[in-house]
Amino acid sequence: MTDGENVLLLGPRGVGKTHLSIALGREAILVGYTVQVTTVTTLVAGLAKAHCERRLDEKLLALSKPKLLIVVELGYLPLEPEAAHLFFQLVRLAAATKPAPC
C-alpha cells in the first residue's frame, strides 16, 4: 500500500476474492490505514447520483480519501457505458494521486 499499487483479484464465484479483500482491509486498518469497502453497484450508483446532482467532483474526492478503497463484485454484471465511464474517472483520479516512486 505504501507504493499506491492497484490490486485486482480475479476468479470464479466462491473462491474467496471478497474474503481475501476484507482480510486485506482489516490488516490495513490494524496498521493505521483508512479503508472503505463497497460493491461496484453501490459505487457507480453513488457516482451517477452525484453526477446528476452536479456533485461528481465532490464524490470522487470523498472516495479518494481512504488509503484503501475495496470494490467488490466487479465483473459479475456488466457496467452500462455511463457507469463504466464514471468508474474510470475514479480509477484515473486514484492513479493521478498515486505517490511518486522513490
Coordinates of N, CA, C and O in Angstrom, one line a residue:
M1 N 0.8 -1.2 0.0 CA 0.0 0.0 0.0 C 0.9 1.3 0.0 O 0.4 2.3 -0.5
T2 N 2.0 1.2 0.5 CA 2.9 2.4 0.5 C 3.3 2.8 -0.9 O 3.6 4.0 -1.1
D3 N 3.2 1.9 -1.8 CA 3.5 2.2 -3.2 C 2.3 2.6 -4.0 O 2.5 3.0 -5.2
G4 N 1.1 2.6 -3.4 CA -0.1 3.0 -4.1 C -0.5 2.1 -5.3 O -1.1 2.6 -6.2
E5 N -0.1 0.9 -5.2 CA -0.4 -0.1 -6.3 C -1.9 -0.5 -6.3 O -2.5 -0.6 -5.2
N6 N -2.4 -0.8 -7.5 CA -3.8 -1.4 -7.6 C -3.6 -2.9 -7.5 O -2.7 -3.5 -8.0
V7 N -4.7 -3.5 -6.9 CA -4.7 -5.0 -6.8 C -6.1 -5.4 -7.4 O -7.1 -4.9 -7.0
L8 N -6.1 -6.3 -8.3 CA -7.3 -6.9 -8.8 C -7.3 -8.4 -8.6 O -6.4 -9.1 -9.0
L9 N -8.3 -8.8 -7.9 CA -8.5 -10.3 -7.6 C -9.5 -10.8 -8.6 O -10.6 -10.4 -8.6
L10 N -9.1 -11.8 -9.4 CA -9.9 -12.4 -10.4 C -10.1 -13.8 -10.1 O -9.2 -14.5 -9.6
G11 N -11.3 -14.4 -10.4 CA -11.5 -15.8 -10.3 C -13.0 -16.1 -10.3 O -13.8 -15.1 -10.2
P12 N -13.4 -17.3 -10.4 CA -14.8 -17.7 -10.4 C -15.4 -17.4 -9.0 O -14.8 -17.2 -8.0
R13 N -16.7 -17.4 -9.1 CA -17.5 -17.2 -7.9 C -17.2 -18.2 -6.8 O -17.1 -19.4 -7.1
G14 N -17.1 -17.8 -5.6 CA -16.9 -18.7 -4.4 C -15.5 -19.1 -4.1 O -15.4 -20.0 -3.2
V15 N -14.5 -18.5 -4.7 CA -13.1 -18.9 -4.3 C -12.5 -18.0 -3.2 O -11.4 -18.3 -2.8
G16 N -13.2 -17.0 -2.8 CA -12.7 -16.2 -1.7 C -12.1 -14.8 -2.0 O -11.4 -14.3 -1.2
K17 N -12.5 -14.3 -3.1 CA -12.0 -13.0 -3.5 C -12.4 -11.9 -2.5 O -11.6 -11.1 -2.0
T18 N -13.7 -11.9 -2.2 CA -14.2 -10.9 -1.3 C -13.6 -11.1 0.1 O -13.2 -10.2 0.8
H19 N -13.6 -12.4 0.5 CA -13.0 -12.7 1.9 C -11.5 -12.2 2.0 O -11.2 -11.6 3.0
L20 N -10.8 -12.4 0.9 CA -9.4 -12.0 0.9 C -9.3 -10.5 0.9 O -8.5 -9.9 1.6
S21 N -10.2 -9.8 0.2 CA -10.2 -8.4 0.1 C -10.5 -7.8 1.5 O -9.9 -6.8 2.0
I22 N -11.5 -8.3 2.2 CA -11.9 -7.9 3.5 C -10.7 -8.1 4.5 O -10.4 -7.3 5.4
A23 N -10.1 -9.3 4.4 CA -8.9 -9.6 5.3 C -7.8 -8.5 5.0 O -7.2 -8.1 6.0
L24 N -7.6 -8.2 3.8 CA -6.5 -7.2 3.5 C -6.9 -5.8 4.1 O -6.1 -5.1 4.7
G25 N -8.2 -5.5 4.0 CA -8.7 -4.2 4.6 C -8.6 -4.2 6.1 O -8.2 -3.2 6.7
R26 N -8.9 -5.4 6.7 CA -8.7 -5.4 8.2 C -7.3 -5.2 8.6 O -7.0 -4.5 9.5
E27 N -6.4 -5.9 7.9 CA -5.0 -5.7 8.2 C -4.5 -4.3 8.0 O -3.7 -3.7 8.8
A28 N -5.0 -3.6 7.0 CA -4.7 -2.2 6.7 C -5.2 -1.4 7.9 O -4.5 -0.4 8.3
I29 N -6.4 -1.6 8.3 CA -6.9 -0.8 9.5 C -6.0 -1.0 10.7 O -5.7 -0.1 11.4
L30 N -5.6 -2.3 11.0 CA -4.8 -2.6 12.1 C -3.5 -1.9 12.2 O -2.9 -1.6 13.2
V31 N -2.9 -1.5 11.0 CA -1.7 -0.8 10.9 C -1.9 0.7 10.7 O -1.0 1.5 10.5
G32 N -3.2 1.2 10.8 CA -3.5 2.6 10.8 C -4.0 3.2 9.5 O -4.1 4.4 9.4
Y33 N -4.2 2.4 8.5 CA -4.7 3.0 7.2 C -6.2 3.1 7.3 O -6.9 2.4 8.0
T34 N -6.8 4.1 6.5 CA -8.2 4.2 6.4 C -8.6 3.3 5.2 O -8.0 3.2 4.2
V35 N -9.8 2.7 5.4 CA -10.3 1.7 4.5 C -11.8 2.0 4.2 O -12.5 2.3 5.2
Q36 N -12.2 1.8 3.0 CA -13.6 1.9 2.7 C -13.9 0.7 1.8 O -13.2 0.4 0.8
V37 N -15.0 0.0 2.0 CA -15.4 -1.2 1.3 C -16.8 -0.9 0.7 O -17.7 -0.4 1.3
T38 N -17.0 -1.2 -0.6 CA -18.2 -1.0 -1.3 C -18.4 -2.0 -2.4 O -17.4 -2.6 -2.9
T39 N -19.6 -2.3 -2.9 CA -19.8 -3.1 -4.1 C -19.7 -2.1 -5.3 O -19.9 -0.9 -5.1
V40 N -19.4 -2.7 -6.4 CA -19.3 -1.8 -7.6 C -20.7 -1.2 -7.9 O -20.8 -0.1 -8.4
T41 N -21.7 -2.0 -7.7 CA -23.1 -1.5 -7.9 C -23.4 -0.2 -7.1 O -23.9 0.8 -7.6
T42 N -23.1 -0.3 -5.8 CA -23.3 0.8 -4.9 C -22.4 2.0 -5.3 O -22.9 3.1 -5.3
L43 N -21.2 1.7 -5.6 CA -20.2 2.7 -6.0 C -20.7 3.5 -7.2 O -20.8 4.7 -7.2
V44 N -21.1 2.8 -8.3 CA -21.5 3.5 -9.5 C -22.8 4.2 -9.4 O -23.1 5.2 -10.0
A45 N -23.7 3.6 -8.5 CA -25.0 4.3 -8.3 C -24.7 5.6 -7.6 O -25.4 6.6 -7.9
G46 N -23.8 5.6 -6.6 CA -23.5 6.9 -5.9 C -22.8 7.9 -6.8 O -23.1 9.1 -6.7
L47 N -22.0 7.4 -7.7 CA -21.3 8.3 -8.7 C -22.3 8.9 -9.6 O -22.3 10.1 -9.9
A48 N -23.3 8.0 -10.1 CA -24.3 8.5 -11.0 C -25.2 9.5 -10.4 O -25.5 10.6 -11.0
K49 N -25.6 9.3 -9.1 CA -26.4 10.2 -8.4 C -25.7 11.6 -8.2 O -26.2 12.6 -8.4
A50 N -24.4 11.5 -7.8 CA -23.6 12.7 -7.6 C -23.5 13.5 -9.0 O -23.5 14.7 -9.0
H51 N -23.3 12.7 -10.0 CA -23.2 13.3 -11.4 C -24.5 14.1 -11.7 O -24.4 15.3 -12.2
C52 N -25.6 13.5 -11.5 CA -26.9 14.1 -11.7 C -27.1 15.4 -10.9 O -27.8 16.3 -11.3
E53 N -26.6 15.3 -9.6 CA -26.7 16.5 -8.7 C -25.6 17.5 -8.9 O -25.5 18.4 -8.0
R54 N -24.8 17.3 -9.9 CA -23.6 18.2 -10.1 C -22.6 18.2 -9.0 O -22.1 19.2 -8.6
R55 N -22.4 17.1 -8.3 CA -21.5 16.9 -7.2 C -20.5 15.8 -7.4 O -19.9 15.3 -6.5
L56 N -20.2 15.5 -8.7 CA -19.4 14.4 -9.0 C -18.0 14.6 -8.5 O -17.4 13.7 -7.9
D57 N -17.4 15.8 -8.7 CA -16.1 16.1 -8.2 C -16.0 15.9 -6.7 O -15.0 15.3 -6.2
E58 N -17.0 16.3 -6.0 CA -17.0 16.2 -4.5 C -17.1 14.7 -4.2 O -16.3 14.3 -3.2
K59 N -17.9 13.9 -4.9 CA -18.0 12.5 -4.6 C -16.7 11.8 -4.9 O -16.2 10.9 -4.1
L60 N -16.1 12.1 -6.0 CA -14.8 11.5 -6.4 C -13.7 11.8 -5.4 O -12.9 10.9 -5.0
L61 N -13.7 13.0 -4.9 CA -12.7 13.4 -3.9 C -13.0 12.6 -2.6 O -12.0 12.1 -2.0
A62 N -14.2 12.5 -2.2 CA -14.5 11.7 -1.0 C -14.1 10.3 -1.1 O -13.5 9.7 -0.1
L63 N -14.3 9.7 -2.3 CA -13.9 8.3 -2.5 C -12.4 8.1 -2.6 O -11.8 7.0 -2.4
S64 N -11.6 9.2 -2.8 CA -10.2 9.1 -2.9 C -9.5 9.4 -1.6 O -8.3 9.2 -1.5
K65 N -10.3 9.7 -0.6 CA -9.7 10.0 0.8 C -9.2 8.7 1.5 O -8.1 8.8 2.0
P66 N -9.9 7.6 1.5 CA -9.4 6.4 2.2 C -8.1 6.0 1.5 O -7.9 6.0 0.3
K67 N -7.1 5.5 2.3 CA -5.9 5.0 1.7 C -6.1 3.7 0.9 O -5.5 3.4 -0.1
L68 N -7.2 2.9 1.3 CA -7.5 1.7 0.6 C -9.0 1.7 0.3 O -9.8 1.8 1.2
L69 N -9.3 1.6 -1.0 CA -10.7 1.5 -1.4 C -10.9 0.1 -2.0 O -10.3 -0.2 -3.0
I70 N -11.8 -0.7 -1.3 CA -12.0 -2.0 -1.8 C -13.4 -2.0 -2.5 O -14.4 -1.7 -1.9
V71 N -13.3 -2.4 -3.8 CA -14.6 -2.5 -4.6 C -14.8 -4.0 -4.9 O -14.0 -4.6 -5.6
V72 N -15.9 -4.5 -4.4 CA -16.1 -6.0 -4.6 C -17.2 -6.1 -5.6 O -18.0 -5.2 -5.9
E73 N -17.4 -7.3 -6.1 CA -18.4 -7.7 -7.1 C -18.2 -7.1 -8.5 O -19.1 -7.0 -9.3
L74 N -17.0 -6.7 -8.8 CA -16.6 -6.1 -10.1 C -16.5 -7.2 -11.1 O -15.8 -8.2 -10.9
G75 N -17.3 -7.2 -12.1 CA -17.3 -8.2 -13.2 C -18.4 -9.2 -13.1 O -18.6 -9.9 -14.1
Y76 N -19.2 -9.2 -12.1 CA -20.4 -10.1 -12.0 C -21.4 -9.7 -13.0 O -22.0 -10.5 -13.7
L77 N -21.7 -8.4 -13.1 CA -22.6 -7.8 -14.0 C -21.9 -6.8 -14.9 O -21.1 -6.0 -14.4
P78 N -22.2 -6.7 -16.2 CA -21.6 -5.7 -17.0 C -22.1 -4.3 -16.6 O -23.2 -4.1 -16.2
L79 N -21.2 -3.4 -16.7 CA -21.5 -2.0 -16.4 C -22.0 -1.3 -17.7 O -21.5 -1.5 -18.7
E80 N -23.0 -0.5 -17.5 CA -23.5 0.3 -18.6 C -22.4 1.3 -19.0 O -21.5 1.6 -18.1
P81 N -22.3 1.8 -20.2 CA -21.3 2.6 -20.6 C -21.1 3.9 -19.7 O -19.9 4.2 -19.4
E82 N -22.2 4.5 -19.3 CA -22.0 5.7 -18.4 C -21.4 5.3 -17.1 O -20.6 6.0 -16.5
A83 N -21.9 4.2 -16.5 CA -21.4 3.7 -15.2 C -19.9 3.4 -15.4 O -19.1 3.7 -14.5
A84 N -19.5 2.7 -16.5 CA -18.1 2.4 -16.7 C -17.3 3.7 -16.8 O -16.2 3.7 -16.2
H85 N -17.8 4.7 -17.4 CA -17.1 5.9 -17.6 C -16.9 6.6 -16.2 O -15.8 7.1 -15.9
L86 N -17.9 6.6 -15.4 CA -17.8 7.1 -14.0 C -16.8 6.4 -13.2 O -16.0 7.0 -12.5
F87 N -16.8 5.0 -13.3 CA -15.9 4.2 -12.5 C -14.5 4.5 -13.0 O -13.5 4.7 -12.2
F88 N -14.3 4.7 -14.3 CA -13.0 5.0 -14.9 C -12.5 6.3 -14.3 O -11.3 6.5 -14.1
Q89 N -13.3 7.3 -14.1 CA -12.9 8.6 -13.6 C -12.4 8.4 -12.2 O -11.4 9.1 -11.8
L90 N -12.9 7.5 -11.4 CA -12.4 7.3 -10.1 C -11.0 6.6 -10.2 O -10.1 7.0 -9.5
V91 N -10.9 5.6 -11.0 CA -9.6 5.0 -11.2 C -8.5 6.0 -11.7 O -7.4 6.0 -11.2
R92 N -8.9 6.8 -12.6 CA -8.0 7.8 -13.1 C -7.6 8.8 -12.0 O -6.4 9.2 -11.9
L93 N -8.5 9.2 -11.2 CA -8.2 10.1 -10.1 C -7.2 9.4 -9.1 O -6.2 10.0 -8.6
A94 N -7.5 8.1 -8.8 CA -6.6 7.4 -7.9 C -5.2 7.3 -8.5 O -4.2 7.4 -7.8
A95 N -5.1 7.1 -9.8 CA -3.8 7.0 -10.5 C -3.0 8.3 -10.4 O -1.8 8.4 -10.2
A96 N -3.8 9.4 -10.6 CA -3.2 10.8 -10.5 C -2.7 11.1 -9.2 O -1.7 11.9 -9.0
T97 N -3.3 10.6 -8.1 CA -2.9 10.9 -6.7 C -1.9 9.9 -6.2 O -1.6 9.9 -5.0
K98 N -1.5 8.9 -7.0 CA -0.6 7.9 -6.5 C 0.8 8.5 -6.1 O 1.2 9.4 -6.8
P99 N 1.3 8.0 -5.1 CA 2.6 8.5 -4.6 C 3.7 8.3 -5.7 O 3.7 7.3 -6.4
A100 N 4.6 9.3 -5.8 CA 5.7 9.2 -6.8 C 6.7 8.1 -6.3 O 6.9 7.9 -5.1
P101 N 7.2 7.3 -7.3 CA 8.2 6.3 -6.9 C 9.5 6.9 -6.3 O 9.9 8.0 -6.7
C102 N 10.1 6.2 -5.4 CA 11.3 6.7 -4.8 C 12.5 6.5 -5.7 O 12.7 5.7 -6.5

